[in-house]
Amino acid sequence: MLAKTDVFESDLQELADLSKALAHPARLAIIQHLAQHESCICGEIVDAMPLAQATVSRHLKTLKEAGLIKGEIDGPRSCYCLDTDALARAASAMSGYLDEIASSAPRENCC
Amino acid sequence: MLAKTDVFESDLQELADLSKALAHPARLAIIQHLAQHESCICGEIVDAMPLAQATVSRHLKTLKEAGLIKGEIDGPRSCYCLDTDALARAASAMSGYLDEIASSAPRENCC
DNA sequence: ATCCTTTATCGCGGATATAGGATAAATATA
DNA sequence: TATATTTATCCTATATCCGCGATAAAGGAT
């Protein structure tokens, strides 16, 4: 893209990036899985998803690039887990935006 | 897509769709603009965005298809405004998901 | 050293997303 | 009726996303 997005405020850009990371059910399911299970071995995530290993690995990379999860490549095993601080910041940013919208006065005079 | 996404739970699919609608700074800016201004004439939204009219119109369509905004085509003018009920539901769904994640026990034993 | 297991990456094909010029449609106005 | 205004849509180009088979990389096991 021709960098036309640079003209938007950085907080909106960050929130858009976060939304993009959340914009796939597989990634939402991976986050949920990591939250609900002790283990975070990659193979178990793959088994829990109805997708090929390569596809899951790609989603994990996307989540890692977004900073929502952490991963340690440990030889033939990889350990993934949530970045709880980052997720808390993400939740805060998202609810901050949506609450600000929700608290705006309704427009009865149109639509 | 080969309908592979159908295998995910519908609530995750809906949340992913919502996230996708929010996954562009222009759309976030449009929502913010509609929340902050009385008027919701399309032309004013176009003027407020650093994008071409055709591009803004497409983003508006995306938001409308996601159910986040309402629009009335009224001759040569169009009136757009927030669907506050839908946005409230969206905020609830998003925070419900993220809070559930955040409330999961942290995993000190890995990563 | 040779397999075996696990995971990341590459490469391809197909589907979407994004941007915007050009144009059409709808209506108000002169 | 002719014109101007406003907005949606069409079209094209480009970029990104998605899924997955194939392969590479990195250890562990025998």
Tab-separated table of C-alpha atoms (C1' of nucleotides) in Angstrom:
chain	number	residue	atom	x	y	z
A	1	MET	CA	0.000	0.000	0.000
A	2	LEU	CA	1.171	3.488	-0.744
A	3	ALA	CA	1.727	4.516	2.859
A	4	LYS	CA	-1.463	6.507	2.786
A	5	THR	CA	-2.250	5.104	6.196
A	6	ASP	CA	0.599	7.063	7.733
A	7	VAL	CA	-1.592	10.116	7.859
A	8	PHE	CA	-3.801	8.674	10.555
A	9	GLU	CA	-3.073	9.163	14.209
A	10	SER	CA	-0.698	6.619	15.603
A	11	ASP	CA	-3.120	5.438	18.264
A	12	LEU	CA	-5.679	4.616	15.603
A	13	GLN	CA	-2.999	2.866	13.595
A	14	GLU	CA	-2.008	0.792	16.616
A	15	LEU	CA	-5.599	-0.116	17.361
A	16	ALA	CA	-6.073	-1.102	13.729
A	17	ASP	CA	-2.988	-3.303	13.916
A	18	LEU	CA	-4.306	-4.945	17.049
A	19	SER	CA	-7.678	-5.494	15.400
A	20	LYS	CA	-5.977	-7.034	12.409
A	21	ALA	CA	-4.177	-9.488	14.672
A	22	LEU	CA	-7.536	-10.468	16.163
A	23	ALA	CA	-9.297	-10.607	12.802
A	24	HIS	CA	-9.191	-14.351	12.301
A	25	PRO	CA	-11.053	-17.022	14.263
A	26	ALA	CA	-7.993	-19.280	14.332
A	27	ARG	CA	-5.943	-16.615	16.064
A	28	LEU	CA	-8.733	-15.941	18.542
A	29	ALA	CA	-8.937	-19.668	19.191
A	30	ILE	CA	-5.177	-19.893	19.709
A	31	ILE	CA	-5.253	-17.073	22.260
A	32	GLN	CA	-8.174	-18.738	24.005
A	33	HIS	CA	-6.379	-22.058	24.026
A	34	LEU	CA	-3.254	-20.553	25.538
A	35	ALA	CA	-5.372	-18.922	28.213
A	36	GLN	CA	-7.156	-22.126	29.125
A	37	HIS	CA	-4.333	-24.640	29.122
A	38	GLU	CA	-1.225	-24.933	31.161
A	39	SER	CA	0.853	-26.221	28.358
A	40	CYS	CA	1.902	-24.076	25.490
A	41	ILE	CA	3.808	-26.494	23.324
A	42	CYS	CA	3.300	-25.698	19.699
A	43	GLY	CA	2.305	-29.224	18.770
A	44	GLU	CA	-0.642	-29.191	21.127
A	45	ILE	CA	-1.864	-25.968	19.605
A	46	VAL	CA	-1.627	-27.531	16.176
A	47	ASP	CA	-3.583	-30.566	17.373
A	48	ALA	CA	-6.259	-28.332	18.820
A	49	MET	CA	-6.742	-26.437	15.561
A	50	PRO	CA	-8.464	-27.762	12.449
A	51	LEU	CA	-5.652	-26.446	10.314
A	52	ALA	CA	-2.381	-27.693	8.902
A	53	GLN	CA	0.765	-27.262	10.918
A	54	ALA	CA	2.165	-24.723	8.484
A	55	THR	CA	-0.968	-22.632	8.753
A	56	VAL	CA	-0.967	-22.675	12.541
A	57	SER	CA	2.695	-21.718	12.559
A	58	ARG	CA	1.886	-18.749	10.383
A	59	HIS	CA	-0.886	-17.592	12.698
A	60	LEU	CA	1.455	-17.971	15.656
A	61	LYS	CA	3.956	-15.787	13.868
A	62	THR	CA	1.319	-13.164	13.239
A	63	LEU	CA	0.338	-13.144	16.903
A	64	LYS	CA	3.959	-12.941	17.939
A	65	GLU	CA	4.632	-10.035	15.587
A	66	ALA	CA	1.622	-8.283	17.057
A	67	GLY	CA	3.189	-8.787	20.463
A	68	LEU	CA	0.247	-10.664	21.894
A	69	ILE	CA	2.107	-13.885	22.555
A	70	LYS	CA	5.649	-14.798	23.412
A	71	GLY	CA	7.507	-17.747	21.989
A	72	GLU	CA	10.701	-19.523	22.783
A	73	ILE	CA	12.209	-21.693	20.144
A	74	ASP	CA	13.749	-24.481	22.145
A	75	GLY	CA	15.301	-26.934	19.825
A	76	PRO	CA	12.726	-29.259	18.340
A	77	ARG	CA	10.053	-27.793	20.604
A	78	SER	CA	8.651	-24.341	20.821
A	79	CYS	CA	6.938	-22.889	23.810
A	80	TYR	CA	4.296	-20.276	23.241
A	81	CYS	CA	2.360	-18.405	25.845
A	82	LEU	CA	0.351	-15.261	26.227
A	83	ASP	CA	2.017	-11.942	26.835
A	84	THR	CA	-0.379	-10.996	29.583
A	85	ASP	CA	0.945	-7.464	29.922
A	86	ALA	CA	0.538	-6.827	26.224
A	87	LEU	CA	-2.933	-8.348	26.253
A	88	ALA	CA	-3.904	-6.143	29.170
A	89	ARG	CA	-2.685	-3.082	27.299
A	90	ALA	CA	-4.542	-4.247	24.203
A	91	ALA	CA	-7.759	-4.742	26.147
A	92	SER	CA	-7.330	-1.317	27.674
A	93	ALA	CA	-6.752	0.354	24.323
A	94	MET	CA	-9.705	-1.401	22.751
A	95	SER	CA	-12.150	-0.680	25.552
A	96	GLY	CA	-10.862	2.869	25.793
A	97	TYR	CA	-11.723	3.430	22.167
A	98	LEU	CA	-15.071	1.629	22.233
A	99	ASP	CA	-16.164	3.203	25.504
A	100	GLU	CA	-15.364	6.625	24.145
A	101	ILE	CA	-17.583	5.852	21.171
A	102	ALA	CA	-20.345	4.405	23.294
A	103	SER	CA	-20.379	7.409	25.606
A	104	SER	CA	-20.978	9.824	22.763
A	105	ALA	CA	-24.393	11.337	22.694
A	106	PRO	CA	-26.783	9.431	20.460
A	107	ARG	CA	-27.941	11.207	17.330
A	108	GLU	CA	-31.663	11.035	17.368
A	109	ASN	CA	-31.956	13.623	14.676
A	110	CYS	CA	-30.691	11.487	11.864
A	111	CYS	CA	-30.777	7.993	10.456
B	1	MET	CA	-11.350	-19.460	1.117
B	2	LEU	CA	-12.289	-23.080	1.271
B	3	ALA	CA	-14.786	-22.562	4.060
B	4	LYS	CA	-12.177	-23.832	6.447
B	5	THR	CA	-13.132	-21.063	8.822
B	6	ASP	CA	-16.573	-22.608	9.289
B	7	VAL	CA	-15.134	-25.068	11.732
B	8	PHE	CA	-14.522	-22.418	14.338
B	9	GLU	CA	-17.142	-21.526	16.874
B	10	SER	CA	-19.558	-18.945	15.650
B	11	ASP	CA	-18.807	-16.522	18.451
B	12	LEU	CA	-15.151	-16.512	17.501
B	13	GLN	CA	-16.115	-16.045	13.888
B	14	GLU	CA	-18.303	-13.082	14.788
B	15	LEU	CA	-15.588	-11.530	16.888
B	16	ALA	CA	-13.139	-12.010	14.037
B	17	ASP	CA	-15.552	-10.294	11.663
B	18	LEU	CA	-15.916	-7.403	14.072
B	19	SER	CA	-12.146	-7.142	14.416
B	20	LYS	CA	-11.789	-7.123	10.661
B	21	ALA	CA	-14.187	-4.213	10.422
B	22	LEU	CA	-12.060	-2.325	12.931
B	23	ALA	CA	-8.792	-3.325	11.304
B	24	HIS	CA	-8.177	-0.124	9.380
B	25	PRO	CA	-7.340	3.301	10.801
B	26	ALA	CA	-9.648	5.007	8.327
B	27	ARG	CA	-12.624	3.038	9.601
B	28	LEU	CA	-11.668	3.728	13.200
B	29	ALA	CA	-11.381	7.411	12.313
B	30	ILE	CA	-14.772	7.371	10.600
B	31	ILE	CA	-16.413	5.832	13.667
B	32	GLN	CA	-14.693	8.374	15.883
B	33	HIS	CA	-15.795	11.191	13.620
B	34	LEU	CA	-19.396	10.042	13.691
B	35	ALA	CA	-19.262	9.862	17.471
B	36	GLN	CA	-17.854	13.352	17.834
B	37	HIS	CA	-19.888	15.323	15.322
B	38	GLU	CA	-23.546	16.067	15.072
B	39	SER	CA	-23.603	15.834	11.344
B	40	CYS	CA	-23.235	12.606	9.520
B	41	ILE	CA	-23.354	13.730	5.914
B	42	CYS	CA	-21.105	11.638	3.772
B	43	GLY	CA	-19.341	14.614	2.232
B	44	GLU	CA	-18.147	15.855	5.588
B	45	ILE	CA	-16.715	12.455	6.374
B	46	VAL	CA	-14.891	12.500	3.056
B	47	ASP	CA	-13.535	15.974	3.811
B	48	ALA	CA	-12.325	14.804	7.203
B	49	MET	CA	-10.433	11.851	5.776
B	50	PRO	CA	-7.169	12.024	3.840
B	51	LEU	CA	-8.553	9.626	1.267
B	52	ALA	CA	-10.363	9.831	-2.028
B	53	GLN	CA	-14.150	9.881	-2.048
B	54	ALA	CA	-14.372	6.461	-3.628
B	55	THR	CA	-12.153	4.992	-0.940
B	56	VAL	CA	-14.131	6.553	1.882
B	57	SER	CA	-17.349	5.305	0.336
B	58	ARG	CA	-15.969	1.809	0.305
B	59	HIS	CA	-14.922	1.997	3.942
B	60	LEU	CA	-18.411	3.234	4.798
B	61	LYS	CA	-19.838	0.247	2.985
B	62	THR	CA	-17.606	-2.083	4.958
B	63	LEU	CA	-18.719	-0.547	8.233
B	64	LYS	CA	-22.339	-0.740	7.165
B	65	GLU	CA	-22.009	-4.391	6.179
B	66	ALA	CA	-20.478	-5.049	9.588
B	67	GLY	CA	-23.561	-3.437	11.090
B	68	LEU	CA	-21.616	-0.804	12.990
B	69	ILE	CA	-23.127	2.159	11.215
B	70	LYS	CA	-26.440	2.925	9.603
B	71	GLY	CA	-26.870	4.836	6.399
B	72	GLU	CA	-29.742	6.423	4.596
B	73	ILE	CA	-29.374	7.226	0.968
B	74	ASP	CA	-31.336	10.419	0.610
B	75	GLY	CA	-31.110	11.607	-2.917
B	76	PRO	CA	-27.833	13.334	-3.614
B	77	ARG	CA	-26.948	13.174	0.060
B	78	SER	CA	-26.336	10.271	2.321
B	79	CYS	CA	-26.700	10.308	6.052
B	80	TYR	CA	-24.512	7.997	8.056
B	81	CYS	CA	-24.542	7.530	11.756
B	82	LEU	CA	-23.450	5.069	14.383
B	83	ASP	CA	-25.586	2.089	15.250
B	84	THR	CA	-25.169	2.609	18.962
B	85	ASP	CA	-26.883	-0.631	19.890
B	86	ALA	CA	-24.655	-2.633	17.603
B	87	LEU	CA	-21.573	-0.838	18.875
B	88	ALA	CA	-22.578	-1.563	22.440
B	89	ARG	CA	-22.957	-5.226	21.599
B	90	ALA	CA	-19.626	-5.168	19.815
B	91	ALA	CA	-17.908	-3.566	22.788
B	92	SER	CA	-19.489	-6.133	25.054
B	93	ALA	CA	-18.388	-9.044	22.905
B	94	MET	CA	-14.866	-7.709	22.613
B	95	SER	CA	-14.403	-6.975	26.289
B	96	GLY	CA	-16.036	-10.259	27.182
B	97	TYR	CA	-13.449	-12.118	25.162
B	98	LEU	CA	-10.463	-10.049	26.283
B	99	ASP	CA	-11.477	-10.057	29.945
B	100	GLU	CA	-11.819	-13.811	29.849
B	101	ILE	CA	-8.292	-14.007	28.486
B	102	ALA	CA	-6.937	-11.513	30.972
B	103	SER	CA	-8.505	-13.326	33.920
B	104	SER	CA	-6.760	-16.570	33.078
B	105	ALA	CA	-4.047	-17.549	35.471
B	106	PRO	CA	-0.633	-16.398	34.318
B	107	ARG	CA	1.779	-19.116	33.299
B	108	GLU	CA	4.933	-18.508	35.246
B	109	ASN	CA	6.300	-21.908	34.373
B	110	CYS	CA	6.995	-21.185	30.757
B	111	CYS	CA	8.255	-18.522	28.386
C	1	DA	C1'	26.458	-41.083	12.255
C	2	DT	C1'	21.704	-41.995	11.106
C	3	DC	C1'	17.028	-41.563	11.861
C	4	DC	C1'	13.053	-39.337	14.040
C	5	DT	C1'	10.325	-35.689	15.829
C	6	DT	C1'	9.113	-31.037	15.942
C	7	DT	C1'	8.688	-26.552	14.095
C	8	DA	C1'	9.751	-22.705	10.844
C	9	DT	C1'	9.961	-21.244	6.341
C	10	DC	C1'	9.345	-21.296	1.231
C	11	DG	C1'	6.539	-21.185	-2.648
C	12	DC	C1'	2.350	-21.490	-5.016
C	13	DG	C1'	-2.529	-20.521	-6.005
C	14	DG	C1'	-6.508	-18.418	-4.798
C	15	DA	C1'	-9.105	-15.081	-2.339
C	16	DT	C1'	-9.547	-10.358	-0.193
C	17	DA	C1'	-8.328	-5.796	0.800
C	18	DT	C1'	-7.025	-1.183	-0.534
C	19	DA	C1'	-6.632	2.917	-3.324
C	20	DG	C1'	-8.428	5.875	-6.568
C	21	DG	C1'	-9.797	7.462	-11.408
C	22	DA	C1'	-13.803	7.291	-14.149
C	23	DT	C1'	-18.488	6.923	-14.483
C	24	DA	C1'	-23.334	6.297	-13.344
C	25	DA	C1'	-27.334	7.400	-10.643
C	26	DA	C1'	-30.155	10.480	-8.189
C	27	DT	C1'	-31.732	14.839	-7.145
C	28	DA	C1'	-31.763	19.829	-6.595
C	29	DT	C1'	-31.500	24.056	-9.006
C	30	DA	C1'	-31.404	27.487	-12.612
D	1	DT	C1'	-34.513	20.738	-19.964
D	2	DA	C1'	-29.780	21.521	-18.815
D	3	DT	C1'	-26.479	21.765	-15.257
D	4	DA	C1'	-24.315	21.145	-10.923
D	5	DT	C1'	-23.777	18.476	-6.726
D	6	DT	C1'	-23.402	14.423	-4.201
D	7	DT	C1'	-22.566	9.661	-3.615
D	8	DA	C1'	-22.313	4.762	-5.113
D	9	DT	C1'	-20.403	1.736	-8.152
D	10	DC	C1'	-17.255	-0.064	-11.788
D	11	DC	C1'	-12.749	-1.064	-13.071
D	12	DT	C1'	-7.901	-1.723	-12.693
D	13	DA	C1'	-3.707	-2.221	-10.242
D	14	DT	C1'	-1.355	-3.539	-6.299
D	15	DA	C1'	-0.721	-5.538	-1.870
D	16	DT	C1'	-1.798	-8.580	1.602
D	17	DC	C1'	-3.910	-12.701	3.543
D	18	DC	C1'	-4.840	-17.776	3.815
D	19	DG	C1'	-4.125	-22.509	3.368
D	20	DC	C1'	-1.117	-26.092	2.703
D	21	DG	C1'	2.352	-29.248	0.546
D	22	DA	C1'	7.162	-29.504	0.532
D	23	DT	C1'	11.285	-28.708	2.570
D	24	DA	C1'	14.703	-26.984	5.760
D	25	DA	C1'	16.523	-26.546	10.355
D	26	DA	C1'	17.399	-28.080	14.914
D	27	DG	C1'	17.859	-31.030	18.209
D	28	DG	C1'	16.971	-35.841	20.576
D	29	DA	C1'	17.218	-40.884	20.308
D	30	DT	C1'	19.273	-45.161	18.957
